[in-house]
XYZ file of C-alpha atoms in Angstrom:
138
model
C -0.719 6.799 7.030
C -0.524 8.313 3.595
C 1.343 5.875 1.033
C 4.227 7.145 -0.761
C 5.736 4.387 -2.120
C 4.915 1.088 -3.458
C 7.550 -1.972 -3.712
C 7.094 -5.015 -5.251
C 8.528 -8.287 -4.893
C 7.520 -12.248 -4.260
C 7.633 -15.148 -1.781
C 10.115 -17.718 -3.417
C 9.339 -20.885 -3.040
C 11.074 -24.706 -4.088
C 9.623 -27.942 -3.342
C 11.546 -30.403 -1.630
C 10.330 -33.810 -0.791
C 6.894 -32.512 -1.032
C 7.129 -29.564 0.514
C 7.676 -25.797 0.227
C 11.124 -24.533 1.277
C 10.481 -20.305 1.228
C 14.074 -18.067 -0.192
C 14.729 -15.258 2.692
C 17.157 -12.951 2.280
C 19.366 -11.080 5.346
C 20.436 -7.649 5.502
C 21.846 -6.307 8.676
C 19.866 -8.148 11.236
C 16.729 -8.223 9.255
C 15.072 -10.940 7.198
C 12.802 -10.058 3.953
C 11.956 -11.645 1.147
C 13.150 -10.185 -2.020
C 11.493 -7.018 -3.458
C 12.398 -3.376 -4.586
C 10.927 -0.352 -6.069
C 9.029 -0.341 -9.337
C 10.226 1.359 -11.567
C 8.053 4.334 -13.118
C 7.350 2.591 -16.554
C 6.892 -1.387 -15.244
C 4.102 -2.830 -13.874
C 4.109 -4.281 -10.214
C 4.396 -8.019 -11.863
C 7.441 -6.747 -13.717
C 8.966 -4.997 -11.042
C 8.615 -8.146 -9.150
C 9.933 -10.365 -11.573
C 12.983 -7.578 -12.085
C 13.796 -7.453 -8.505
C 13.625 -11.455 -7.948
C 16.470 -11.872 -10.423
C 18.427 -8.886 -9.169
C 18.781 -9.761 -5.867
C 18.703 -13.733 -6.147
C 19.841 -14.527 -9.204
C 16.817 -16.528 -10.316
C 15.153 -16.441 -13.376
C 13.524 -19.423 -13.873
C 10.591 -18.994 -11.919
C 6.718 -19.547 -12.403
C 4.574 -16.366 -10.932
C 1.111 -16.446 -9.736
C -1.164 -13.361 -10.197
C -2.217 -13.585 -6.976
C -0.790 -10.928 -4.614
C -0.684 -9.218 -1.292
C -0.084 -5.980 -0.240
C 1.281 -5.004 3.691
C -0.068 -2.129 5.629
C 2.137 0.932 4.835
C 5.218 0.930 7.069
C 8.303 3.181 7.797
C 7.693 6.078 6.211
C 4.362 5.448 3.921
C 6.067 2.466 2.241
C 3.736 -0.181 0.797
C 4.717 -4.066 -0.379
C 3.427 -5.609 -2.861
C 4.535 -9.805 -2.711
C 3.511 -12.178 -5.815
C 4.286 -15.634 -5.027
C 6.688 -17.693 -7.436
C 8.114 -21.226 -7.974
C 11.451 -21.759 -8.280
C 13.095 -24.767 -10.412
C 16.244 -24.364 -8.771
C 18.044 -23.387 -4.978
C 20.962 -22.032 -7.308
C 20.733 -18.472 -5.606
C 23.646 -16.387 -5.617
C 23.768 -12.370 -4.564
C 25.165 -9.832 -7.164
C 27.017 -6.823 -6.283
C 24.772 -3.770 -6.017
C 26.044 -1.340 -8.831
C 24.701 1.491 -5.809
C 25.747 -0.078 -3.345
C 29.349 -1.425 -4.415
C 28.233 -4.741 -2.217
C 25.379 -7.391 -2.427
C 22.714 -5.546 -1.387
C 21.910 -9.016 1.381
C 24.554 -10.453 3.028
C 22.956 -14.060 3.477
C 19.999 -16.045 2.061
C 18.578 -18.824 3.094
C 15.744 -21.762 1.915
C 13.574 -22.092 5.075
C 10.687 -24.204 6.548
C 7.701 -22.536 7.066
C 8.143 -22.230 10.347
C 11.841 -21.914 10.398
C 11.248 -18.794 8.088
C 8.335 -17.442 10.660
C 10.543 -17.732 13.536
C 12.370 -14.647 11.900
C 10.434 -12.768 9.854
C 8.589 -9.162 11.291
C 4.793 -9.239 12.062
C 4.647 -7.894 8.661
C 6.569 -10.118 6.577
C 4.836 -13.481 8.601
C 1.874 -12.168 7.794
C 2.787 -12.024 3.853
C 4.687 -15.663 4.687
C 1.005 -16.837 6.118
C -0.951 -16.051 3.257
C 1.659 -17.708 0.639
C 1.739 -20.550 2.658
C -1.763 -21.021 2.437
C -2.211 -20.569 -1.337
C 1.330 -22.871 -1.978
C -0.719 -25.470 0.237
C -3.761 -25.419 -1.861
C -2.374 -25.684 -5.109
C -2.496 -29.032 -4.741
């Protein structure tokens, strides 16, 4: 499948008692982590970094330079997730200036496997790999 668009976003994560809680956000029925378009003069870290605070909020976060990409989906779209540290569970979801409405309708700081439960093959696969990496940070 030919791309024909590339989002980018990140896994959110906060520790709690030692361990990661991951930020998912609901829209409709489905669960995704937060991400959008990038924009034609940023960068896919800035887009990321852009969309994170946009759609969550959060600002204060730490981003790694790591990143994954899913297999194109829908109609050629492409993800790109960076992985990033929050300091704070203080999310709240703005009102769209598009849309008139938050553009998610719930959010929610999960387990790992909580936050697998729901996710698509896609997104648990994204979930997987940051889960690993958060893990072996130390």
């Amino acid at each position: 499948m030919k791309v024909k668009s590339v989002s980018s976003g990140a896994v959110v994560f906060f520790i709690e008692d030692g361990k990661p809680l991951y930020l998912v956000l609901r829209a409709f029925r489905n669960w995704d982590f937060p991400k959008g378009e990038i924009e034609p003069t940023e960068d896919p870290l800035s887009a990321a970094k852009r969309e994170v605070a946009e759609e969550t909020g959060l600002t204060d976060l730490e981003f790694f330079e790591d990143y994954i990409e899913t297999p194109p989906y829908g109609k050629g779209k492409v993800a790109r997730f960076y992985i990033a540290k929050s300091k704070s569970k203080e999310v709240f979801l703005p009102v769209s200036p598009e849309l008139g409405r938050p553009e998610h309708h719930e959010y929610r700081w999960m387990m790992y496997d909580e936050a697998r439960a729901i996710l698509n093959d896609r997104l648990r696969s994204v979930l997987d790999w940051a889960h690993r990496k958060i893990c072996n940070m130390g």
